[in-house]
PDB file of C-alpha atoms in Angstrom:
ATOM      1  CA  UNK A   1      15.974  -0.710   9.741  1.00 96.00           C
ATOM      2  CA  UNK A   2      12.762  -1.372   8.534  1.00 97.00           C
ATOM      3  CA  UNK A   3      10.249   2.002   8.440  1.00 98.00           C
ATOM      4  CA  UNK A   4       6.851   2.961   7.311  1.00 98.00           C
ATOM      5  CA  UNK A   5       6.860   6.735   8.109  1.00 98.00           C
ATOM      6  CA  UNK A   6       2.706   8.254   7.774  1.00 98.00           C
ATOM      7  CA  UNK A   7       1.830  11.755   7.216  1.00 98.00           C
ATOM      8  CA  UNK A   8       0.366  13.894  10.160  1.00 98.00           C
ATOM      9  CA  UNK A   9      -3.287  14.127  11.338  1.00 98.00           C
ATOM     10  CA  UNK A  10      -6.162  15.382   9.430  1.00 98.00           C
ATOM     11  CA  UNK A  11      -9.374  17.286   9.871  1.00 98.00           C
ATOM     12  CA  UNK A  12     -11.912  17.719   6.853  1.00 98.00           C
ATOM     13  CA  UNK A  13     -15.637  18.454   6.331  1.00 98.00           C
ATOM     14  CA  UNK A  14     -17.889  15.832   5.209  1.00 98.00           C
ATOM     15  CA  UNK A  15     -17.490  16.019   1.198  1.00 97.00           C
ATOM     16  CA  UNK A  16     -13.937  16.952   1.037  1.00 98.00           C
ATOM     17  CA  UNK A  17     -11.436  14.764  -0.406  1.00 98.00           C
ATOM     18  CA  UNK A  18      -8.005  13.376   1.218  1.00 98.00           C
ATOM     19  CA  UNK A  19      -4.632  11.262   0.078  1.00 98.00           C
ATOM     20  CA  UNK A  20      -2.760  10.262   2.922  1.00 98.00           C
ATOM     21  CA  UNK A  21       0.892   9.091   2.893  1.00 98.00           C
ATOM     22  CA  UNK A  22       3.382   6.126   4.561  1.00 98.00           C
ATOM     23  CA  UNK A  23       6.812   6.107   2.941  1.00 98.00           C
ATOM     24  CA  UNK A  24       8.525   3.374   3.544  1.00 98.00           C
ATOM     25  CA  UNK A  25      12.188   3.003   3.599  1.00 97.00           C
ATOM     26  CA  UNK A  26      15.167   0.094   4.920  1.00 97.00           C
ATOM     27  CA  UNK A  27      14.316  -1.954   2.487  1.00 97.00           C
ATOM     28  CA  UNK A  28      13.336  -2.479  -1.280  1.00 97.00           C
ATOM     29  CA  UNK A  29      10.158  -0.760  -1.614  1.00 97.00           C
ATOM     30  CA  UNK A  30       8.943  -2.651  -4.706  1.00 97.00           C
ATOM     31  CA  UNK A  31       9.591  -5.979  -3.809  1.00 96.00           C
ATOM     32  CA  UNK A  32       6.798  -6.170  -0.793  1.00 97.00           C
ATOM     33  CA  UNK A  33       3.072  -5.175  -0.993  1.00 97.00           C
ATOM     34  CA  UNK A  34       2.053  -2.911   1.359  1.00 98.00           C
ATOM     35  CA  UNK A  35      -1.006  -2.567   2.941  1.00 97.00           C
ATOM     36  CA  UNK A  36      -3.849  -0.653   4.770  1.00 98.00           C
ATOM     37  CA  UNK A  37      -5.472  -1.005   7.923  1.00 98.00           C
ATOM     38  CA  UNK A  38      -8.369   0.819   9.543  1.00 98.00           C
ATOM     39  CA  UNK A  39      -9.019   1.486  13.051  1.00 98.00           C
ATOM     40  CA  UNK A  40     -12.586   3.260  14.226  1.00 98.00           C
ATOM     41  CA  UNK A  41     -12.901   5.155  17.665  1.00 97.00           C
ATOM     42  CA  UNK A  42     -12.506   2.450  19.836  1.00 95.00           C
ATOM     43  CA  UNK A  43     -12.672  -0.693  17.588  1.00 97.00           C
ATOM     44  CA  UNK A  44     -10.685  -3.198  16.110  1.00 97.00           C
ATOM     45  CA  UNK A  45      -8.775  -3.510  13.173  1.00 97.00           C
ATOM     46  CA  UNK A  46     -10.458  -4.135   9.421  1.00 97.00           C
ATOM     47  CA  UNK A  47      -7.866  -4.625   6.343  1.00 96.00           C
ATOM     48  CA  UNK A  48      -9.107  -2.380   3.605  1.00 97.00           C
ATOM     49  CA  UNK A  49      -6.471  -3.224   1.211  1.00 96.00           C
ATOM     50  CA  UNK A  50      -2.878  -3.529  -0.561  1.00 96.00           C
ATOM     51  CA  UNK A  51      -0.519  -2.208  -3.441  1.00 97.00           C
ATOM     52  CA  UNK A  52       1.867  -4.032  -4.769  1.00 97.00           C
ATOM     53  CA  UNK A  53       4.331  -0.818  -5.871  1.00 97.00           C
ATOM     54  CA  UNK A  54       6.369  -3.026  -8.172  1.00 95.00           C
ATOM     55  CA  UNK A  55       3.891  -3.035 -10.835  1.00 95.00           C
ATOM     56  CA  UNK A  56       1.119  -1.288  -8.605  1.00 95.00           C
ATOM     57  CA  UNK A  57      -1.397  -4.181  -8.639  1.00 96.00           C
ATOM     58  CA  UNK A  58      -4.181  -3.656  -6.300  1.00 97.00           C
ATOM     59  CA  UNK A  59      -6.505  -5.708  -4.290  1.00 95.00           C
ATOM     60  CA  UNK A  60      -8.965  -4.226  -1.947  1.00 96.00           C
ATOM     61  CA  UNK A  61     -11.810  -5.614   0.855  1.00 95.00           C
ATOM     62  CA  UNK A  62     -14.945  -5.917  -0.243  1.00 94.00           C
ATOM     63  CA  UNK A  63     -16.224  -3.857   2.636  1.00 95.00           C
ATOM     64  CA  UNK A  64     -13.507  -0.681   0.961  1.00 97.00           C
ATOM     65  CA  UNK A  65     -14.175  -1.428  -2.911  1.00 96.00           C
ATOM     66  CA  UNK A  66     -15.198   1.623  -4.178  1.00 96.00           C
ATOM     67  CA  UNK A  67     -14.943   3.843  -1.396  1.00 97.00           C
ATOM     68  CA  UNK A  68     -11.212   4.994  -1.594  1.00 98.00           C
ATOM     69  CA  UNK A  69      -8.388   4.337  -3.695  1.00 98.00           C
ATOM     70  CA  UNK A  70      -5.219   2.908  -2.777  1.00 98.00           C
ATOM     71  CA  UNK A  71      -1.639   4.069  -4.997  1.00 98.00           C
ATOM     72  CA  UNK A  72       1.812   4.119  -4.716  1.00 98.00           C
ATOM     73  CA  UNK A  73       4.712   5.901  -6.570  1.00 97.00           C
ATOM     74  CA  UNK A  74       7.244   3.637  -6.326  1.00 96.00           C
ATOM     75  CA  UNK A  75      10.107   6.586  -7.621  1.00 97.00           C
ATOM     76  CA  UNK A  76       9.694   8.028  -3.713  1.00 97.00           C
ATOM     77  CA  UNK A  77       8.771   4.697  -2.047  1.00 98.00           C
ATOM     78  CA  UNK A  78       5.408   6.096  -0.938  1.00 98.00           C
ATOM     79  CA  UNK A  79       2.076   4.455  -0.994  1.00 98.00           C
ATOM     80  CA  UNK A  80      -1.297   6.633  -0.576  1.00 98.00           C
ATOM     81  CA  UNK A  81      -4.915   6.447   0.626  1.00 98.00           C
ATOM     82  CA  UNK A  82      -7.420   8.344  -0.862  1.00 98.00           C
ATOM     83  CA  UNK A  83     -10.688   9.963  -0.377  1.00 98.00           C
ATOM     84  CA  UNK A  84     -12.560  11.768  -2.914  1.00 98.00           C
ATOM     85  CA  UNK A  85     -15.743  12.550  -0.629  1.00 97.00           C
ATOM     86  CA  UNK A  86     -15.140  11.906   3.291  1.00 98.00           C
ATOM     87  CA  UNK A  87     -18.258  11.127   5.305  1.00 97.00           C
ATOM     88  CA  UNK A  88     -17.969  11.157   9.513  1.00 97.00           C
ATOM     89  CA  UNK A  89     -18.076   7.721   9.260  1.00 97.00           C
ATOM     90  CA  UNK A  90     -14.411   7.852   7.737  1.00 98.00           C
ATOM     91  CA  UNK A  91     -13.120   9.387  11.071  1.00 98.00           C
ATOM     92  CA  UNK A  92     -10.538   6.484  12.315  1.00 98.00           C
ATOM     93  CA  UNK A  93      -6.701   5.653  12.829  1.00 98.00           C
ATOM     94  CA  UNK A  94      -5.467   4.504   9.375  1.00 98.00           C
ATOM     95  CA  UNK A  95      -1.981   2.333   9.297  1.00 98.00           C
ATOM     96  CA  UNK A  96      -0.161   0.974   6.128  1.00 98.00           C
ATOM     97  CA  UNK A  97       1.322  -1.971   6.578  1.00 98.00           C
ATOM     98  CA  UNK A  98       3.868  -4.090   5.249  1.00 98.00           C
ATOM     99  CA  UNK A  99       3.349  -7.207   4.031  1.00 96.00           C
ATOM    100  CA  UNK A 100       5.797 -10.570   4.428  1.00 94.00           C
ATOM    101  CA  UNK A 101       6.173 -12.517   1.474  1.00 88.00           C
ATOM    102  CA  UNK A 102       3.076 -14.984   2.799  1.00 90.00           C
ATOM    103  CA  UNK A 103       0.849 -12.127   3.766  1.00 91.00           C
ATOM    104  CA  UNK A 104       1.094 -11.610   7.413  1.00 96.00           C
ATOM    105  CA  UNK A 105       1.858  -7.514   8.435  1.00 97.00           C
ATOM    106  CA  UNK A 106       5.353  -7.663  10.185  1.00 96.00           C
ATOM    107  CA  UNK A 107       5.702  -3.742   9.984  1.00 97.00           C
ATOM    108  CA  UNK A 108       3.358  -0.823  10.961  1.00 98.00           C
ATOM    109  CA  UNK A 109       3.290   2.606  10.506  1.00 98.00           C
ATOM    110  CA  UNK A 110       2.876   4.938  12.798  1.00 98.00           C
ATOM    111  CA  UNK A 111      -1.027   5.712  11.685  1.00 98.00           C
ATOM    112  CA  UNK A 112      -2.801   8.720  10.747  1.00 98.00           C
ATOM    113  CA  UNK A 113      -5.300   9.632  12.183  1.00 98.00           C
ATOM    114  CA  UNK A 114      -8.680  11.353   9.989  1.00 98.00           C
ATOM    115  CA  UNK A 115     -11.169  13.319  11.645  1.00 98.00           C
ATOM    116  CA  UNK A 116     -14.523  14.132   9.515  1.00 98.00           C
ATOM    117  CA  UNK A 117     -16.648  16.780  11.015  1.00 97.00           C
ATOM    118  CA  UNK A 118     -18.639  19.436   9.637  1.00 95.00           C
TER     119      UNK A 118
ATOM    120  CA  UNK B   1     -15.134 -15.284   3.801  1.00 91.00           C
ATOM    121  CA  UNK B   2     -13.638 -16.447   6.569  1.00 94.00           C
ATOM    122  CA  UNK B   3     -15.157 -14.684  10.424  1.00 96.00           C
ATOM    123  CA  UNK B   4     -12.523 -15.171  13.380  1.00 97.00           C
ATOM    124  CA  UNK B   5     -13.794 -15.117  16.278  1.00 98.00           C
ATOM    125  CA  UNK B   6     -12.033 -14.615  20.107  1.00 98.00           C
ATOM    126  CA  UNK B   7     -13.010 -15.507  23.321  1.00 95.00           C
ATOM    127  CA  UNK B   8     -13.114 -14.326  26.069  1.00 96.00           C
ATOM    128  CA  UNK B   9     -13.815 -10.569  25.396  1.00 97.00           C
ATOM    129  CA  UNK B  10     -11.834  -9.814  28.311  1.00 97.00           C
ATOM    130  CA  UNK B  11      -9.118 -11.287  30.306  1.00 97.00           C
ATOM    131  CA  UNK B  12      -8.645 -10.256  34.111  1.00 97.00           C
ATOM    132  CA  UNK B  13      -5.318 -11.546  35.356  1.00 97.00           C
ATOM    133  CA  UNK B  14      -2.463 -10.584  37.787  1.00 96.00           C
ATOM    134  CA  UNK B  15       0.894 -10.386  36.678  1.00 96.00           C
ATOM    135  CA  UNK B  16       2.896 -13.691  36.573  1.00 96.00           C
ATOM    136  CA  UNK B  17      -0.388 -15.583  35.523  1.00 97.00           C
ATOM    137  CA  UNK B  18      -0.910 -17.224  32.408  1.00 98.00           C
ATOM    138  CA  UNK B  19      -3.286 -16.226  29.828  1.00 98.00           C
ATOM    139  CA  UNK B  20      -4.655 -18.587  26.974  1.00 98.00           C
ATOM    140  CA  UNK B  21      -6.712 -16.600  24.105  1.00 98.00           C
ATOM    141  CA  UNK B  22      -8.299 -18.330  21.583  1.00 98.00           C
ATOM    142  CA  UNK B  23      -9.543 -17.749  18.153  1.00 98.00           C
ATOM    143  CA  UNK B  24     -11.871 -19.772  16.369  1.00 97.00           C
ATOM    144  CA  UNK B  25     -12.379 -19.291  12.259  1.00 96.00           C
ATOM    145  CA  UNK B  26     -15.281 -19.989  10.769  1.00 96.00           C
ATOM    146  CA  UNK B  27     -13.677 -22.073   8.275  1.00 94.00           C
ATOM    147  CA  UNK B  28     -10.374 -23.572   8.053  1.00 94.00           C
ATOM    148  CA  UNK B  29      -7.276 -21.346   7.661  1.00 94.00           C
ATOM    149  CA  UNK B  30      -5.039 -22.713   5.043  1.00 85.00           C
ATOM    150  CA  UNK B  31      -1.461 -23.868   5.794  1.00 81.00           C
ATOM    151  CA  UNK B  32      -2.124 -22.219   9.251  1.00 87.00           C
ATOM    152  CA  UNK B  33      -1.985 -18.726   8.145  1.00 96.00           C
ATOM    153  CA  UNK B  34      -2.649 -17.312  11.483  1.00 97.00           C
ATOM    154  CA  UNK B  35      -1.283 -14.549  13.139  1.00 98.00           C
ATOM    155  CA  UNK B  36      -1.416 -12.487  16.263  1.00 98.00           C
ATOM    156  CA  UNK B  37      -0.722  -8.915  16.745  1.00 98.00           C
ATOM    157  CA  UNK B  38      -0.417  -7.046  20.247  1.00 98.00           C
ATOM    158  CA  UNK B  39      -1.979  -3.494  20.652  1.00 98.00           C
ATOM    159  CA  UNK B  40      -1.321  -1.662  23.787  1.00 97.00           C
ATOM    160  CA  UNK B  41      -3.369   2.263  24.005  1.00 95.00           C
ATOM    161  CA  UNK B  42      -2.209   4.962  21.661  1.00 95.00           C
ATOM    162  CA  UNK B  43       0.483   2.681  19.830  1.00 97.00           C
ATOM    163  CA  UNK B  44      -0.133   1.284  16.292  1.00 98.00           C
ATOM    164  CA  UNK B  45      -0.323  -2.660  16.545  1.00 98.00           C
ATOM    165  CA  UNK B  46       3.044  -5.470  16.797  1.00 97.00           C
ATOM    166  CA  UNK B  47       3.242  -9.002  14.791  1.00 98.00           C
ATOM    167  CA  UNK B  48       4.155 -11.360  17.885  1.00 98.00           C
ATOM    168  CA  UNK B  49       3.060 -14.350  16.365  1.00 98.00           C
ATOM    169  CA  UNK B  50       3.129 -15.608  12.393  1.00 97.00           C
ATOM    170  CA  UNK B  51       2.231 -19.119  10.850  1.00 96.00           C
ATOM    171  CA  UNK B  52       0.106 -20.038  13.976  1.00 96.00           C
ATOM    172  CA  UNK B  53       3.281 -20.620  15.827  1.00 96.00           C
ATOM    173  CA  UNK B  54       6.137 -18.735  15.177  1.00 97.00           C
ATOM    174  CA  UNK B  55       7.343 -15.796  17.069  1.00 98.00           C
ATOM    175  CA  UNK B  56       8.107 -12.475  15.134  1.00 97.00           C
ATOM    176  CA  UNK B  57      11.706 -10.878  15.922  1.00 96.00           C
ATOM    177  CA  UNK B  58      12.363 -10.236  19.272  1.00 96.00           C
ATOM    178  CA  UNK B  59       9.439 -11.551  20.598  1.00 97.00           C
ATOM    179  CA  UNK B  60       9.950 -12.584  24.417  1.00 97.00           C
ATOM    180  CA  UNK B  61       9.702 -16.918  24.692  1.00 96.00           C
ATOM    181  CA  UNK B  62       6.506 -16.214  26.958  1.00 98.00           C
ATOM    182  CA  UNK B  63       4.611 -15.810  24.094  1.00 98.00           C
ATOM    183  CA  UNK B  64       3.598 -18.895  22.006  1.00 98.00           C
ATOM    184  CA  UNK B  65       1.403 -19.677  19.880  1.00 97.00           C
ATOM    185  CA  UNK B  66      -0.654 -22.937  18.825  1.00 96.00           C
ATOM    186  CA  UNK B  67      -3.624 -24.507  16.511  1.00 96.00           C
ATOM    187  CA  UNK B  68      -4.552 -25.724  12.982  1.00 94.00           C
ATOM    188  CA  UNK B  69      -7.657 -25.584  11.271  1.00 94.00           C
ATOM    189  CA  UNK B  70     -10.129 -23.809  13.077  1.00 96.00           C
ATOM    190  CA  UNK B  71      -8.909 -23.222  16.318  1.00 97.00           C
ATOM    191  CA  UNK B  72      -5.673 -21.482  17.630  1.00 97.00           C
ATOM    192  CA  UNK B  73      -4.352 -20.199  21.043  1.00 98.00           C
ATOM    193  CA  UNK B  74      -2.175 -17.405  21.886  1.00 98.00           C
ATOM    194  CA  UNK B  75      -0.449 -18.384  25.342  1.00 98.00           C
ATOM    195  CA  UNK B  76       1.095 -16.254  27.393  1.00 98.00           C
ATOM    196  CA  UNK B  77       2.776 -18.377  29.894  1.00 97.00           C
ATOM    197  CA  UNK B  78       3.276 -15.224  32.704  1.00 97.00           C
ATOM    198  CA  UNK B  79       2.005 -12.298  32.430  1.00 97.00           C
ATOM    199  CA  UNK B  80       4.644  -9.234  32.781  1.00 97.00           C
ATOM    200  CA  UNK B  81       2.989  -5.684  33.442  1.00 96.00           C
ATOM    201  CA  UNK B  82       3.947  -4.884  29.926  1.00 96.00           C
ATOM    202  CA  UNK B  83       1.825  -7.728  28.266  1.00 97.00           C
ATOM    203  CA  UNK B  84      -1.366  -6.174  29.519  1.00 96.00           C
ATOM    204  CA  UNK B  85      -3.182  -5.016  26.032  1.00 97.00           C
ATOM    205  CA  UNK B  86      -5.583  -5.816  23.408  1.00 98.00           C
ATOM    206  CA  UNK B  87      -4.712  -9.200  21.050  1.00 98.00           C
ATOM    207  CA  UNK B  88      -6.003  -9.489  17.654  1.00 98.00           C
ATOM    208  CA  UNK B  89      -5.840 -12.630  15.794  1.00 98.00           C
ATOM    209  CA  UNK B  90      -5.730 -12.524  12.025  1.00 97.00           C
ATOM    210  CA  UNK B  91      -6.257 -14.806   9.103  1.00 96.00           C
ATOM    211  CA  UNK B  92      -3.885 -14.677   5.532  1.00 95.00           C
ATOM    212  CA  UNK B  93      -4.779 -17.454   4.188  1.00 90.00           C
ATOM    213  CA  UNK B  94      -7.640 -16.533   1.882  1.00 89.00           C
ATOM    214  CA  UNK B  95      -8.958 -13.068   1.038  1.00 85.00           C
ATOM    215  CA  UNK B  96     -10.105 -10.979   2.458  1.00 90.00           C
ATOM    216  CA  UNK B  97      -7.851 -11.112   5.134  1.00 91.00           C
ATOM    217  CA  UNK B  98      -9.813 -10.699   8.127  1.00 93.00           C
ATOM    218  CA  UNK B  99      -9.380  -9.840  11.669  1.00 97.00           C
ATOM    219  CA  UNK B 100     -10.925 -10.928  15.445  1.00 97.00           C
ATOM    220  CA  UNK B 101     -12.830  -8.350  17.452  1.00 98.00           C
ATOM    221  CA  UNK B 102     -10.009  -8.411  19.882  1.00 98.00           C
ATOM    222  CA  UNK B 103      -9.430 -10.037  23.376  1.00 98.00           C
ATOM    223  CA  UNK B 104      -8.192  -7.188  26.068  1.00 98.00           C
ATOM    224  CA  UNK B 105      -6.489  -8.313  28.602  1.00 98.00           C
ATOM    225  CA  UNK B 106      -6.206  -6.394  32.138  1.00 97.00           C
ATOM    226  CA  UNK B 107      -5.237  -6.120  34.959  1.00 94.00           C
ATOM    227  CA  UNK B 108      -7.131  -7.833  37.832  1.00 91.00           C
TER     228      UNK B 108
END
């Protein structure tokens, strides 16, 4: 069975940094990219960006380029999202996805959700 | 970039209805690279539909999906009390992938 397990909820000050995790695992890790997804307070859903962990080539949104940093380590089939100065307006649900072979997200983690607030 | 957008906002139906959601891109989606995801509250979205038309694993026959180009549907043909949520459509076509706002549909 297919699973893309997250790390537990955070809550940081404006200014602190923050990796969040989604291992995946029931199936071959480096063989599909996987992606991100964010989620603000009542919103919908904006695609920040995707690793592939095979050879950890990396594409991200223009609206997220430069403002995190997406990795994997492909040894513990885990793929990270990373902060290294949160502002409030970071404070959403974050979900790694996994991508099919043409691109569409047939498996969601369980999201994470980051609260900034001094 | 492509911009998806849905209509209507917000669907109020009673159960055994059928909804029709549409999603309109501002450009045309290549090889109909269109998908739709269900979101109900507190749960982390589901792929129901993939290629404009095909249903995901385990997805119920109510659900279908239609469209090329520019404009696709999502069609619920009757509504069960569990298909009350928020729909997303989503582009893969071309990058950046992008999402619609979202079409909620509820109860009426």
């Amino acid at each position: 069975e297919v699973q893309l397990v997250q790390s537990g909820a955070e809550v940081k000050k404006p200014g602190e940094s923050l990796k969040i995790s989604c291992k995946g695992s029931g199936y071959s890790f480096t063989s599909y990219w996987i992606g991100w997804v964010r989620q603000m307070p009542g919103k919908g859903l904006e695609w920040m960006g995707i690793i592939y962990p095979g050879d950890s080539d990396t594409r991200y949104s223009p609206s997220f380029q430069g403002q995190v940093t997406i990795s994997a380590d492909k040894s513990i089939s885990t793929a990270y999202l990373q902060w290294s100065s949160l502002k409030a307006s970071d404070t959403a649900m974050y979900y790694c996805v996994r991508l099919e072979a043409s691109g569409y997200f047939d498996y969601w983690g369980q999201g994470t959700l980051v609260t900034v607030s001094s | 970039e492509i911009v998806l957008t849905q209509s209507p906002g917000t669907l109020s139906l009673s159960p055994g209805e059928r909804a029709t959601l549409s999603c309109r891109a501002s450009q045309s989606v290549s090889s109909s690279y269109l998908a739709w995801y269900q979101q109900k509250p507190g749960q982390a979205p589901r792929l129901l539909i993939y290629g404009a038309s095909s249903r995901a694993t385990g997805i119920p026959d109510r659900f279908s999906g239609s469209g090329s180009g520019t404009d696709f549907t999502l069609t619920i043909s009757r509504l069960e009390p569990e298909d009350f949520a928020v729909y997303y459509c989503q582009q893969y076509g071309s990058s950046p992938w992008a999402f619609g706002q979202g079409t909620k549909v509820e109860i009426k």
